[in-house]
Every structure is written in C-alpha cells, then in structure tokens.
PDB file of C-alpha atoms in Angstrom:
ATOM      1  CA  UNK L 194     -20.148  17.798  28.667  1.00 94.00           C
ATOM      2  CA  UNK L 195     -17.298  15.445  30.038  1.00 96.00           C
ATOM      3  CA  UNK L 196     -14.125  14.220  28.051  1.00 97.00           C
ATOM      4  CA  UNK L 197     -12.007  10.877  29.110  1.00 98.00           C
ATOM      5  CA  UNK L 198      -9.107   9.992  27.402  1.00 98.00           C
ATOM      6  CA  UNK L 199      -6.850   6.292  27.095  1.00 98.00           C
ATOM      7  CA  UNK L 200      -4.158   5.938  25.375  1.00 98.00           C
ATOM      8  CA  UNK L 201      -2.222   3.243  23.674  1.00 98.00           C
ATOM      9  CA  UNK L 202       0.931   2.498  22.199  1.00 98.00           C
ATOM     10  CA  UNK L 203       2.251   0.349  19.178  1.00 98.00           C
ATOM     11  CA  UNK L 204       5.596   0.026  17.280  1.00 98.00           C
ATOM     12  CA  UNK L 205       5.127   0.014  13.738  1.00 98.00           C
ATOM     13  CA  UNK L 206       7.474  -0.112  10.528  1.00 96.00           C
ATOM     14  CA  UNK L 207       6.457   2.186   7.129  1.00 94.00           C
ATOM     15  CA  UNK L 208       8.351   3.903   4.233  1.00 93.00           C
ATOM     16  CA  UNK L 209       7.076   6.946   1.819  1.00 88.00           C
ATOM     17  CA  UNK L 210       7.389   6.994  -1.451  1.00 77.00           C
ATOM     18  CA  UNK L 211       8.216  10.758  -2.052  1.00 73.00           C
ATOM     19  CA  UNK L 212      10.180  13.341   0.068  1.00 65.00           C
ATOM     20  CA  UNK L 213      13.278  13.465   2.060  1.00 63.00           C
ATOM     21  CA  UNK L 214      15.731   9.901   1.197  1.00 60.00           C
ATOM     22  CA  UNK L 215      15.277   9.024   4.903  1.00 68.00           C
ATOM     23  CA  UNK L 216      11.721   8.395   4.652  1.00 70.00           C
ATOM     24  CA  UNK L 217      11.639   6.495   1.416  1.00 74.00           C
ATOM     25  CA  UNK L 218      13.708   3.905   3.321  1.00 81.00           C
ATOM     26  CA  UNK L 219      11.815   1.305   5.457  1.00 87.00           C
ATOM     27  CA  UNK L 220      11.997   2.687   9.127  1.00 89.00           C
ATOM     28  CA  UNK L 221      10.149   2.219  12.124  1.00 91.00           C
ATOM     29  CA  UNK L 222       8.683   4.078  15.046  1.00 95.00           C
ATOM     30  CA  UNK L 223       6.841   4.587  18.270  1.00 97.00           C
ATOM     31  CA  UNK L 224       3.607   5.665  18.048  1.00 98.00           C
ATOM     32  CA  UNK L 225       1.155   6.781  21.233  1.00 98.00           C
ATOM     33  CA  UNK L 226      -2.799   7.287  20.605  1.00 98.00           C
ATOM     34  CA  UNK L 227      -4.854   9.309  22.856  1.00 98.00           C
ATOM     35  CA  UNK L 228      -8.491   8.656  22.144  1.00 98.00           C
ATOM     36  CA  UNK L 229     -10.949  10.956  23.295  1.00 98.00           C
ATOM     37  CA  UNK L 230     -14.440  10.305  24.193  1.00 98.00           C
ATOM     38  CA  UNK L 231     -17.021  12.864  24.585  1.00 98.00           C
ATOM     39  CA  UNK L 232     -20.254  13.454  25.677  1.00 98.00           C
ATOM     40  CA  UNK L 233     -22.855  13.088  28.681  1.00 97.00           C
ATOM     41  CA  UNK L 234     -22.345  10.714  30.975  1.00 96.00           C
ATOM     42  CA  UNK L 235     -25.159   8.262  32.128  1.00 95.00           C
ATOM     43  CA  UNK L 236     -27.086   9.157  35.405  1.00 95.00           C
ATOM     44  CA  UNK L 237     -27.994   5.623  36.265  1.00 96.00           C
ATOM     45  CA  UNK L 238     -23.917   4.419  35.823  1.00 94.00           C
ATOM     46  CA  UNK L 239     -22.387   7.824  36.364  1.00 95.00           C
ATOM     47  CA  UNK L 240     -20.017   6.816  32.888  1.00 96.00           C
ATOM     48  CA  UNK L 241     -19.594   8.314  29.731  1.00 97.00           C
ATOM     49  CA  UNK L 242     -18.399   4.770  29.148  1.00 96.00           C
ATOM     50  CA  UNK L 243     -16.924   2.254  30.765  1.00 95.00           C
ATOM     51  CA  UNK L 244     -13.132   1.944  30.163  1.00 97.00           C
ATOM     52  CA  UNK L 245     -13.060  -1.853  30.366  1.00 96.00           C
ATOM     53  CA  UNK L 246     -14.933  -1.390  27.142  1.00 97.00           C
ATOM     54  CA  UNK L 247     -12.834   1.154  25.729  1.00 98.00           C
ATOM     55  CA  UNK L 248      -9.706  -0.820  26.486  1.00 97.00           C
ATOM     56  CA  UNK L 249     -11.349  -3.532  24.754  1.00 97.00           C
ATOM     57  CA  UNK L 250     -11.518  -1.513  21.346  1.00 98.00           C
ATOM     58  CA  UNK L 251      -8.439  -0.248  21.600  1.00 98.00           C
ATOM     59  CA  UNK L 252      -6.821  -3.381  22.257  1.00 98.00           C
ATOM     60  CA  UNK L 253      -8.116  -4.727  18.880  1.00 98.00           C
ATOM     61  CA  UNK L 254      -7.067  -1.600  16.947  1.00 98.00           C
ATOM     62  CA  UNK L 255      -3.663  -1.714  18.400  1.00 98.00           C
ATOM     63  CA  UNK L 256      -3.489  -5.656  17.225  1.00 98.00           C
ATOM     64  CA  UNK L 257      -3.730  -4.098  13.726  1.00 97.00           C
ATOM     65  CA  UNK L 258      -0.980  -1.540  13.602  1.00 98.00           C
ATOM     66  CA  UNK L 259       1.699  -3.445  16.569  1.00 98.00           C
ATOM     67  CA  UNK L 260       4.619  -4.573  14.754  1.00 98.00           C
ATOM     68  CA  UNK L 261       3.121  -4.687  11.215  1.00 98.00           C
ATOM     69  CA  UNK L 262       4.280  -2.707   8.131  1.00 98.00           C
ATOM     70  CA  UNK L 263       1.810   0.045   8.051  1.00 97.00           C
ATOM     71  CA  UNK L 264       2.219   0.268   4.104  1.00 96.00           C
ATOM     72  CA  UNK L 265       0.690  -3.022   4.052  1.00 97.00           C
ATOM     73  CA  UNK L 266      -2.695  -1.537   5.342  1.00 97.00           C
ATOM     74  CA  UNK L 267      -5.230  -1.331   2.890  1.00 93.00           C
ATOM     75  CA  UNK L 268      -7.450   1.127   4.287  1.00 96.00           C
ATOM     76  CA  UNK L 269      -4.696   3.545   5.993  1.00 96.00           C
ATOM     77  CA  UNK L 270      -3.510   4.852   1.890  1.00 94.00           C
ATOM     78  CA  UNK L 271      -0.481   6.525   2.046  1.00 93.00           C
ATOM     79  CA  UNK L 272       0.885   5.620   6.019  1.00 95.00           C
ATOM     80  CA  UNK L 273       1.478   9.455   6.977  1.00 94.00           C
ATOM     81  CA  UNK L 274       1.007  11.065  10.498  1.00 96.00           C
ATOM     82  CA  UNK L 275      -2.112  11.636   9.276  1.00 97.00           C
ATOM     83  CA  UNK L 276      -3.577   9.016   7.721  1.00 97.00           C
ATOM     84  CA  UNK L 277      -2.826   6.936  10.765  1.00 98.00           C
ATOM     85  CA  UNK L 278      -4.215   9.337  13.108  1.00 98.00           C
ATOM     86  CA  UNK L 279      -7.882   9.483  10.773  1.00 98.00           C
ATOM     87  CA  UNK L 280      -7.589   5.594  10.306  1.00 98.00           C
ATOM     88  CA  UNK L 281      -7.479   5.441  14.583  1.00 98.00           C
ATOM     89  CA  UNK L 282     -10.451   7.469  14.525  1.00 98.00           C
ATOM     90  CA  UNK L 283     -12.371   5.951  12.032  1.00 98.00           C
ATOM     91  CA  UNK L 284     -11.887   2.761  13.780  1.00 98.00           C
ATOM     92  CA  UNK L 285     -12.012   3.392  17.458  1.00 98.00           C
ATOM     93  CA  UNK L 286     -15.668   5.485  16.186  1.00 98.00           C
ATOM     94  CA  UNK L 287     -17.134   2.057  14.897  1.00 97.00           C
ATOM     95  CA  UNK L 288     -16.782   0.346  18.323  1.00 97.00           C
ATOM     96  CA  UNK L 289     -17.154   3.319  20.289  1.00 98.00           C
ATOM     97  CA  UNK L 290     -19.597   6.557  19.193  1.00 97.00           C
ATOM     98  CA  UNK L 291     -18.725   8.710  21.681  1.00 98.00           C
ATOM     99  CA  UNK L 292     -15.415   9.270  19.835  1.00 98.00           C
ATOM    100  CA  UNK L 293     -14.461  13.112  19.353  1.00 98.00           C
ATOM    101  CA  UNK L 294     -10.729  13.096  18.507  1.00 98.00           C
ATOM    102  CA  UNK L 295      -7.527  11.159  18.079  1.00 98.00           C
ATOM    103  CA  UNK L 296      -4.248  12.641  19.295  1.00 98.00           C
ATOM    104  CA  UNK L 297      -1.473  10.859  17.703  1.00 98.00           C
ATOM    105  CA  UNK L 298       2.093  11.139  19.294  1.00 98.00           C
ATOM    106  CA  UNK L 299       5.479  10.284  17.690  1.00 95.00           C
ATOM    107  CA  UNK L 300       7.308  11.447  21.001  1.00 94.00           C
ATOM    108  CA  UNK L 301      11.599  10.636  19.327  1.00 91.00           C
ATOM    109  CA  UNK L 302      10.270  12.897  16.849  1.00 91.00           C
ATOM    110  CA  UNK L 303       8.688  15.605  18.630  1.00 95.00           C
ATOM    111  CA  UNK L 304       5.484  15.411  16.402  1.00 96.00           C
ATOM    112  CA  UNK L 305       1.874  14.946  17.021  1.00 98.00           C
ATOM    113  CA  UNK L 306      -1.361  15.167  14.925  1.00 98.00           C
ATOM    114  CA  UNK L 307      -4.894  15.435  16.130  1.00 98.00           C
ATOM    115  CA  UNK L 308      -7.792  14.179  13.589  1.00 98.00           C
ATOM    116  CA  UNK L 309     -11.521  15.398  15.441  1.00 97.00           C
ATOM    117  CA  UNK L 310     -14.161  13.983  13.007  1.00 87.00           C
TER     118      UNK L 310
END
C-alpha cells in the first residue's frame, strides 16, 4: 500500500455563533490541508496518481475557501475545524478516489484535525 501527500494553503475569514466572545466575532485565519492519497500504485506508470492531477483538484478546492467568508458556504454548515476538514475531503474524494484522509492545520493556533472517510 503507498500513501502521498500535497498540501495547500488558503486564508479564510468565519465567525461562530456560540462559545467563547472571540469567536462569535468575524476573524480570520491560516489554514494548511494535507490530503492524503492511498492505495496501489499502477505498474505500467509506477503512480498512485499523478500529482499534476492532484494539484489540479486542489487548486479548484482552494479557489473555494481562499479569501472567502467560510460562513457563506452552503455545504460546509457550521464553519468549525471540522466541518472544513470533512468538506476538504468530501471534495478532494469527488475528483480524486484514492482519497484516505484530510489533515487540517491551523499552525498560529496550534490545532489540527484529521477527517479519514
């Protein structure tokens, strides 16, 4: 079984509705996606896939989140940690199958969440 990894990063603005006063204000951060592919890689190519085409997906889902107001995203809900990190799997797994996890880092924080579908 072999694993490759790319990341991306995206600055993006949200506020919460409940908790800590700080968070119900809108702020913004830094955010750093790991996407991690898994599975067997091809004998004629020698790739699990080609990264040219898994910088091309995660271009486009990086489009979506850079610089927007992540509250304003339909399909993320409620823009948590962890909503964002499922939302970057369930996209990146449309383009890309081979999808196994999403690490999401929020470094000026200290945080991270990992979604595996």
């Amino acid at each position: 079984m072999i694993e490759i990894s790319q990341e991306f990063g995206f600055d993006a603005a949200h506020y919460l509705g409940n908790g800590a006063p700080e968070n119900r204000r809108l702020h913004g951060h830094s955010f750093y996606a790991e996407v991690t592919l898994r599975g067997e890689a091809d004998p004629a190519t020698g790739f699990l896939r080609d990264f040219g085409e898994v910088d091309r997906a995660l271009k486009a889902i990086r489009e979506e989140l850079d610089h927007r107001l992540l509250n304003e995203i339909e399909a993320l809900g409620i823009p948590t940690l962890e909503n964002l990190a499922r939302y970057i799997y369930e996209r990146a797994k449309q383009a890309l199958p081979e999808v196994a996890r999403v690490k999401l880092r929020r470094p000026s924080y200290g945080q991270t969440c990992t979604y595996e579908g």
